[in-house]
C-alpha cells in the first residue's frame, strides 16, 4: 500500500526540548517537503528536498532542521530556537525528476503541542 | 512567502447546490493542483491539471486550467454533506520546484 506515513499523529513536548518528526514515503518520489499549518491558516513551506543529501530552506526555516540521507525519509527537527512550535506539521512528496507528472501528495500530519 | 488569491474565502450552501471557486496568480504555472482538507487530516489531492485550457473531472468535481496559465477553477456539482472541508489550490513554480498554495476556501453544506 503506497503512501506517506508520519508519526506520531500527536506529539507533546516541554518548552526548550528539541523534537524530531518522522516522514517516510514508499512512492519512490524524488522530492519531499515539510509544511506548517496553523489553525485556520494555509500551508507554509519549511524545508524541501529534491534529491538525497540536498535540501533547501522554505519560507519559514528558522528554528527547524532537516536531513535527507535516504530517498524515502525526510525527518524534521523542531529545535528550541523555534519561537512558536505548536502547530500541525505536514509532510509531502512529489515525483520531480522521476516522472513527467508533478502531483504532490501529503501525509496525515503530526500535531505538535509544546507545553 | 507567495500565496495565491483564492476566492471565495468561505461558502455556506444548501445540499444539492453547485459550487464554484477560483484561484489566481501573478505568475504563470505549468501545473495546477486542487486539494481537499478535512479537520485534523492531511490535504487529499482531487485533481491535477497540466495543460492550459485543460478541463478535468473527478466524479462531481470539475477543474479547469486557465488559458492565461495564471488561474484555475474548481466546480462541485450537486453538493452533499461530505463535501464539507477546506479546498486548496496549488501551482507549481517549475523554477524552484516549490508548490505555491492558495489561501483556501472553507465549504459548509447545509442538509
mmCIF file of N, CA, C and O in Angstrom, chain A residues 9 31 33 35 37 40-45 48 50 57-59 88 90 94-97 99-109 111, chain B residues 1-3 30-31 33 35 37-45 48 50 86 88 90 92 94-104 106:
data_model
loop_
_atom_site.group_PDB
_atom_site.id
_atom_site.type_symbol
_atom_site.label_atom_id
_atom_site.label_comp_id
_atom_site.label_asym_id
_atom_site.label_seq_id
_atom_site.Cartn_x
_atom_site.Cartn_y
_atom_site.Cartn_z
ATOM 1 N N UNK A 9 1.007 10.770 15.390
ATOM 2 C CA UNK A 9 -0.097 11.637 14.998
ATOM 3 C C UNK A 9 -0.178 12.843 15.941
ATOM 4 O O UNK A 9 -0.435 13.956 15.508
ATOM 5 N N UNK A 31 11.289 14.171 -4.637
ATOM 6 C CA UNK A 31 11.163 15.390 -3.840
ATOM 7 C C UNK A 31 10.297 15.178 -2.608
ATOM 8 O O UNK A 31 9.275 14.489 -2.657
ATOM 9 N N UNK A 33 8.822 17.404 1.108
ATOM 10 C CA UNK A 33 8.544 18.743 1.611
ATOM 11 C C UNK A 33 8.010 18.677 3.047
ATOM 12 O O UNK A 33 7.333 17.713 3.417
ATOM 13 N N UNK A 35 5.667 21.215 5.578
ATOM 14 C CA UNK A 35 4.853 22.411 5.715
ATOM 15 C C UNK A 35 4.373 22.541 7.159
ATOM 16 O O UNK A 35 4.203 21.550 7.866
ATOM 17 N N UNK A 37 1.105 24.256 9.327
ATOM 18 C CA UNK A 37 -0.229 24.815 9.206
ATOM 19 C C UNK A 37 -0.714 25.218 10.596
ATOM 20 O O UNK A 37 -0.743 24.404 11.515
ATOM 21 N N UNK A 40 -6.784 27.545 11.073
ATOM 22 C CA UNK A 40 -7.470 28.434 10.143
ATOM 23 C C UNK A 40 -6.585 29.055 9.092
ATOM 24 O O UNK A 40 -7.018 29.965 8.382
ATOM 25 N N UNK A 41 -5.364 28.564 8.988
ATOM 26 C CA UNK A 41 -4.412 29.152 8.051
ATOM 27 C C UNK A 41 -4.072 28.194 6.918
ATOM 28 O O UNK A 41 -4.395 27.005 6.955
ATOM 29 N N UNK A 42 -3.370 28.732 5.945
ATOM 30 C CA UNK A 42 -2.906 27.921 4.834
ATOM 31 C C UNK A 42 -1.616 27.197 5.178
ATOM 32 O O UNK A 42 -1.225 27.077 6.339
ATOM 33 N N UNK A 43 -0.942 26.739 4.142
ATOM 34 C CA UNK A 43 0.285 25.960 4.295
ATOM 35 C C UNK A 43 1.507 26.828 4.072
ATOM 36 O O UNK A 43 1.574 27.565 3.082
ATOM 37 N N UNK A 44 2.471 26.721 4.965
ATOM 38 C CA UNK A 44 3.722 27.464 4.810
ATOM 39 C C UNK A 44 4.874 26.473 4.728
ATOM 40 O O UNK A 44 4.991 25.567 5.547
ATOM 41 N N UNK A 45 5.734 26.694 3.760
ATOM 42 C CA UNK A 45 6.821 25.765 3.473
ATOM 43 C C UNK A 45 7.987 25.983 4.428
ATOM 44 O O UNK A 45 8.493 27.099 4.560
ATOM 45 N N UNK A 48 12.438 21.861 1.864
ATOM 46 C CA UNK A 48 12.158 20.867 0.854
ATOM 47 C C UNK A 48 13.454 20.288 0.313
ATOM 48 O O UNK A 48 14.522 20.902 0.427
ATOM 49 N N UNK A 50 14.955 18.005 -3.093
ATOM 50 C CA UNK A 50 14.695 17.464 -4.426
ATOM 51 C C UNK A 50 15.475 16.189 -4.684
ATOM 52 O O UNK A 50 15.192 15.451 -5.638
ATOM 53 N N UNK A 57 15.979 25.706 2.120
ATOM 54 C CA UNK A 57 15.089 26.380 3.050
ATOM 55 C C UNK A 57 13.843 26.856 2.330
ATOM 56 O O UNK A 57 13.903 27.310 1.183
ATOM 57 N N UNK A 58 12.725 26.756 3.044
ATOM 58 C CA UNK A 58 11.492 27.320 2.539
ATOM 59 C C UNK A 58 11.288 28.714 3.106
ATOM 60 O O UNK A 58 12.254 29.418 3.411
ATOM 61 N N UNK A 59 10.036 29.090 3.289
ATOM 62 C CA UNK A 59 9.721 30.439 3.721
ATOM 63 C C UNK A 59 9.889 30.670 5.223
ATOM 64 O O UNK A 59 10.044 31.797 5.675
ATOM 65 N N UNK A 88 0.359 22.215 13.325
ATOM 66 C CA UNK A 88 0.114 20.981 12.584
ATOM 67 C C UNK A 88 1.164 20.909 11.496
ATOM 68 O O UNK A 88 1.292 21.827 10.687
ATOM 69 N N UNK A 90 2.868 19.006 8.230
ATOM 70 C CA UNK A 90 2.521 18.137 7.112
ATOM 71 C C UNK A 90 3.748 17.845 6.266
ATOM 72 O O UNK A 90 4.494 18.756 5.896
ATOM 73 N N UNK A 94 6.652 14.475 -4.065
ATOM 74 C CA UNK A 94 6.257 14.546 -5.474
ATOM 75 C C UNK A 94 7.332 13.884 -6.312
ATOM 76 O O UNK A 94 8.478 13.765 -5.887
ATOM 77 N N UNK A 95 6.982 13.463 -7.545
ATOM 78 C CA UNK A 95 7.926 12.705 -8.364
ATOM 79 C C UNK A 95 9.164 13.492 -8.765
ATOM 80 O O UNK A 95 10.252 12.964 -8.823
ATOM 81 N N UNK A 96 8.986 14.739 -9.117
ATOM 82 C CA UNK A 96 10.028 15.611 -9.680
ATOM 83 C C UNK A 96 10.733 14.931 -10.838
ATOM 84 O O UNK A 96 10.109 14.599 -11.827
ATOM 85 N N UNK A 97 12.029 14.652 -10.718
ATOM 86 C CA UNK A 97 12.799 14.178 -11.857
ATOM 87 C C UNK A 97 12.418 12.771 -12.290
ATOM 88 O O UNK A 97 12.779 12.346 -13.381
ATOM 89 N N UNK A 99 9.534 11.544 -13.061
ATOM 90 C CA UNK A 99 8.342 11.405 -13.891
ATOM 91 C C UNK A 99 7.859 12.742 -14.413
ATOM 92 O O UNK A 99 8.227 13.784 -13.890
ATOM 93 N N UNK A 100 7.001 12.737 -15.448
ATOM 94 C CA UNK A 100 6.550 13.999 -16.037
ATOM 95 C C UNK A 100 5.413 14.656 -15.270
ATOM 96 O O UNK A 100 5.094 15.815 -15.527
ATOM 97 N N UNK A 101 4.802 13.940 -14.363
ATOM 98 C CA UNK A 101 3.632 14.465 -13.664
ATOM 99 C C UNK A 101 4.034 14.952 -12.288
ATOM 100 O O UNK A 101 4.665 14.243 -11.520
ATOM 101 N N UNK A 102 3.624 16.185 -11.989
ATOM 102 C CA UNK A 102 4.109 16.859 -10.788
ATOM 103 C C UNK A 102 3.067 16.908 -9.679
ATOM 104 O O UNK A 102 2.867 17.931 -9.054
ATOM 105 N N UNK A 103 2.425 15.779 -9.458
ATOM 106 C CA UNK A 103 1.445 15.730 -8.381
ATOM 107 C C UNK A 103 2.159 15.640 -7.047
ATOM 108 O O UNK A 103 3.133 14.923 -6.895
ATOM 109 N N UNK A 104 1.658 16.393 -6.073
ATOM 110 C CA UNK A 104 2.223 16.361 -4.733
ATOM 111 C C UNK A 104 1.215 15.697 -3.807
ATOM 112 O O UNK A 104 0.038 16.052 -3.817
ATOM 113 N N UNK A 105 1.693 14.745 -3.027
ATOM 114 C CA UNK A 105 0.831 14.011 -2.107
ATOM 115 C C UNK A 105 1.257 14.292 -0.674
ATOM 116 O O UNK A 105 2.448 14.452 -0.386
ATOM 117 N N UNK A 106 0.277 14.319 0.219
ATOM 118 C CA UNK A 106 0.522 14.649 1.605
ATOM 119 C C UNK A 106 0.361 13.442 2.526
ATOM 120 O O UNK A 106 -0.422 12.528 2.258
ATOM 121 N N UNK A 107 1.089 13.479 3.635
ATOM 122 C CA UNK A 107 0.874 12.531 4.711
ATOM 123 C C UNK A 107 -0.270 12.982 5.596
ATOM 124 O O UNK A 107 -0.857 14.047 5.373
ATOM 125 N N UNK A 108 -0.585 12.208 6.642
ATOM 126 C CA UNK A 108 -1.718 12.528 7.509
ATOM 127 C C UNK A 108 -1.451 13.635 8.508
ATOM 128 O O UNK A 108 -2.386 14.153 9.122
ATOM 129 N N UNK A 109 -0.186 14.035 8.674
ATOM 130 C CA UNK A 109 0.141 15.137 9.568
ATOM 131 C C UNK A 109 0.485 14.704 10.985
ATOM 132 O O UNK A 109 0.082 13.631 11.449
ATOM 133 N N UNK A 111 0.406 16.571 14.819
ATOM 134 C CA UNK A 111 0.052 17.763 15.600
ATOM 135 C C UNK A 111 0.998 17.852 16.781
ATOM 136 O O UNK A 111 0.982 16.994 17.661
ATOM 137 N N UNK B 1 6.100 34.315 2.317
ATOM 138 C CA UNK B 1 6.177 33.666 1.031
ATOM 139 C C UNK B 1 4.954 33.967 0.179
ATOM 140 O O UNK B 1 3.932 34.431 0.677
ATOM 141 N N UNK B 2 5.066 33.680 -1.094
ATOM 142 C CA UNK B 2 3.966 33.953 -2.013
ATOM 143 C C UNK B 2 2.776 33.051 -1.734
ATOM 144 O O UNK B 2 2.935 31.868 -1.400
ATOM 145 N N UNK B 3 1.575 33.603 -1.851
ATOM 146 C CA UNK B 3 0.346 32.820 -1.766
ATOM 147 C C UNK B 3 -0.551 33.202 -2.924
ATOM 148 O O UNK B 3 -0.523 34.343 -3.401
ATOM 149 N N UNK B 30 2.766 25.846 -14.796
ATOM 150 C CA UNK B 30 2.574 24.753 -15.747
ATOM 151 C C UNK B 30 1.800 23.598 -15.137
ATOM 152 O O UNK B 30 1.452 22.643 -15.833
ATOM 153 N N UNK B 31 1.588 23.662 -13.842
ATOM 154 C CA UNK B 31 0.821 22.637 -13.142
ATOM 155 C C UNK B 31 -0.071 23.306 -12.110
ATOM 156 O O UNK B 31 0.398 24.165 -11.359
ATOM 157 N N UNK B 33 -2.929 22.209 -9.065
ATOM 158 C CA UNK B 33 -3.463 21.103 -8.274
ATOM 159 C C UNK B 33 -4.591 21.620 -7.382
ATOM 160 O O UNK B 33 -4.542 22.752 -6.914
ATOM 161 N N UNK B 35 -6.846 20.474 -3.893
ATOM 162 C CA UNK B 35 -6.883 19.579 -2.732
ATOM 163 C C UNK B 35 -8.115 19.855 -1.883
ATOM 164 O O UNK B 35 -8.647 20.964 -1.862
ATOM 165 N N UNK B 37 -9.099 19.350 2.303
ATOM 166 C CA UNK B 37 -8.592 19.008 3.617
ATOM 167 C C UNK B 37 -9.731 18.980 4.621
ATOM 168 O O UNK B 37 -10.515 19.923 4.696
ATOM 169 N N UNK B 38 -9.797 17.907 5.375
ATOM 170 C CA UNK B 38 -10.768 17.807 6.469
ATOM 171 C C UNK B 38 -10.031 18.034 7.789
ATOM 172 O O UNK B 38 -8.813 17.882 7.862
ATOM 173 N N UNK B 39 -10.762 18.422 8.818
ATOM 174 C CA UNK B 39 -10.119 18.772 10.101
ATOM 175 C C UNK B 39 -9.203 17.680 10.631
ATOM 176 O O UNK B 39 -9.579 16.507 10.694
ATOM 177 N N UNK B 40 -7.980 18.069 10.975
ATOM 178 C CA UNK B 40 -7.037 17.134 11.573
ATOM 179 C C UNK B 40 -6.409 16.143 10.611
ATOM 180 O O UNK B 40 -5.701 15.230 11.043
ATOM 181 N N UNK B 41 -6.640 16.352 9.314
ATOM 182 C CA UNK B 41 -6.107 15.420 8.324
ATOM 183 C C UNK B 41 -5.212 16.159 7.330
ATOM 184 O O UNK B 41 -5.249 17.385 7.219
ATOM 185 N N UNK B 42 -4.426 15.390 6.573
ATOM 186 C CA UNK B 42 -3.637 15.995 5.523
ATOM 187 C C UNK B 42 -4.484 16.270 4.293
ATOM 188 O O UNK B 42 -5.511 15.609 4.088
ATOM 189 N N UNK B 43 -4.095 17.239 3.474
ATOM 190 C CA UNK B 43 -4.839 17.504 2.227
ATOM 191 C C UNK B 43 -4.815 16.285 1.306
ATOM 192 O O UNK B 43 -3.803 15.590 1.211
ATOM 193 N N UNK B 44 -5.936 16.069 0.636
ATOM 194 C CA UNK B 44 -6.056 14.964 -0.321
ATOM 195 C C UNK B 44 -6.137 15.550 -1.719
ATOM 196 O O UNK B 44 -6.953 16.457 -1.967
ATOM 197 N N UNK B 45 -5.322 15.055 -2.618
ATOM 198 C CA UNK B 45 -5.310 15.550 -3.987
ATOM 199 C C UNK B 45 -6.595 15.139 -4.699
ATOM 200 O O UNK B 45 -6.952 13.965 -4.738
ATOM 201 N N UNK B 48 -5.439 17.112 -10.790
ATOM 202 C CA UNK B 48 -4.193 17.716 -11.268
ATOM 203 C C UNK B 48 -4.388 18.162 -12.706
ATOM 204 O O UNK B 48 -4.993 17.442 -13.510
ATOM 205 N N UNK B 50 -2.395 19.925 -16.191
ATOM 206 C CA UNK B 50 -1.046 20.095 -16.727
ATOM 207 C C UNK B 50 -0.990 20.927 -18.004
ATOM 208 O O UNK B 50 0.111 21.201 -18.500
ATOM 209 N N UNK B 86 -12.021 22.182 3.622
ATOM 210 C CA UNK B 86 -11.306 23.331 3.068
ATOM 211 C C UNK B 86 -10.671 22.889 1.763
ATOM 212 O O UNK B 86 -9.978 21.866 1.715
ATOM 213 N N UNK B 88 -8.066 23.714 -1.250
ATOM 214 C CA UNK B 88 -6.872 24.495 -1.572
ATOM 215 C C UNK B 88 -6.490 24.295 -3.035
ATOM 216 O O UNK B 88 -6.556 23.174 -3.551
ATOM 217 N N UNK B 90 -3.142 24.881 -5.703
ATOM 218 C CA UNK B 90 -1.682 24.992 -5.647
ATOM 219 C C UNK B 90 -1.134 25.046 -7.063
ATOM 220 O O UNK B 90 -1.630 24.347 -7.953
ATOM 221 N N UNK B 92 2.597 24.968 -9.324
ATOM 222 C CA UNK B 92 3.994 24.564 -9.202
ATOM 223 C C UNK B 92 4.904 25.582 -9.867
ATOM 224 O O UNK B 92 4.779 25.863 -11.069
ATOM 225 N N UNK B 94 7.968 25.965 -11.465
ATOM 226 C CA UNK B 94 8.883 24.997 -12.059
ATOM 227 C C UNK B 94 10.338 25.451 -11.982
ATOM 228 O O UNK B 94 11.246 24.656 -12.232
ATOM 229 N N UNK B 95 10.570 26.715 -11.628
ATOM 230 C CA UNK B 95 11.942 27.177 -11.468
ATOM 231 C C UNK B 95 12.571 26.697 -10.176
ATOM 232 O O UNK B 95 13.704 26.242 -10.143
ATOM 233 N N UNK B 96 11.801 26.794 -9.091
ATOM 234 C CA UNK B 96 12.306 26.402 -7.776
ATOM 235 C C UNK B 96 11.783 25.044 -7.334
ATOM 236 O O UNK B 96 12.247 24.490 -6.354
ATOM 237 N N UNK B 97 10.801 24.518 -8.051
ATOM 238 C CA UNK B 97 10.094 23.290 -7.693
ATOM 239 C C UNK B 97 9.427 23.395 -6.337
ATOM 240 O O UNK B 97 9.323 22.438 -5.582
ATOM 241 N N UNK B 98 8.933 24.603 -6.042
ATOM 242 C CA UNK B 98 8.121 24.817 -4.846
ATOM 243 C C UNK B 98 6.667 24.931 -5.278
ATOM 244 O O UNK B 98 6.350 25.501 -6.326
ATOM 245 N N UNK B 99 5.781 24.381 -4.461
ATOM 246 C CA UNK B 99 4.357 24.498 -4.707
ATOM 247 C C UNK B 99 3.844 25.726 -3.954
ATOM 248 O O UNK B 99 4.089 25.874 -2.753
ATOM 249 N N UNK B 100 3.133 26.579 -4.661
ATOM 250 C CA UNK B 100 2.562 27.786 -4.072
ATOM 251 C C UNK B 100 1.081 27.518 -3.831
ATOM 252 O O UNK B 100 0.362 27.132 -4.760
ATOM 253 N N UNK B 101 0.639 27.734 -2.594
ATOM 254 C CA UNK B 101 -0.726 27.377 -2.226
ATOM 255 C C UNK B 101 -1.643 28.589 -2.135
ATOM 256 O O UNK B 101 -1.208 29.697 -1.809
ATOM 257 N N UNK B 102 -2.915 28.332 -2.403
ATOM 258 C CA UNK B 102 -3.933 29.334 -2.189
ATOM 259 C C UNK B 102 -4.283 29.425 -0.718
ATOM 260 O O UNK B 102 -3.860 28.603 0.093
ATOM 261 N N UNK B 103 -5.068 30.428 -0.384
ATOM 262 C CA UNK B 103 -5.437 30.689 0.995
ATOM 263 C C UNK B 103 -6.568 29.782 1.478
ATOM 264 O O UNK B 103 -6.863 29.739 2.663
ATOM 265 N N UNK B 104 -7.191 29.048 0.572
ATOM 266 C CA UNK B 104 -8.220 28.085 0.953
ATOM 267 C C UNK B 104 -9.632 28.623 0.863
ATOM 268 O O UNK B 104 -9.863 29.819 1.097
ATOM 269 N N UNK B 106 -13.269 27.625 2.529
ATOM 270 C CA UNK B 106 -13.935 26.779 3.532
ATOM 271 C C UNK B 106 -15.375 26.570 3.091
ATOM 272 O O UNK B 106 -16.146 27.525 2.978
#
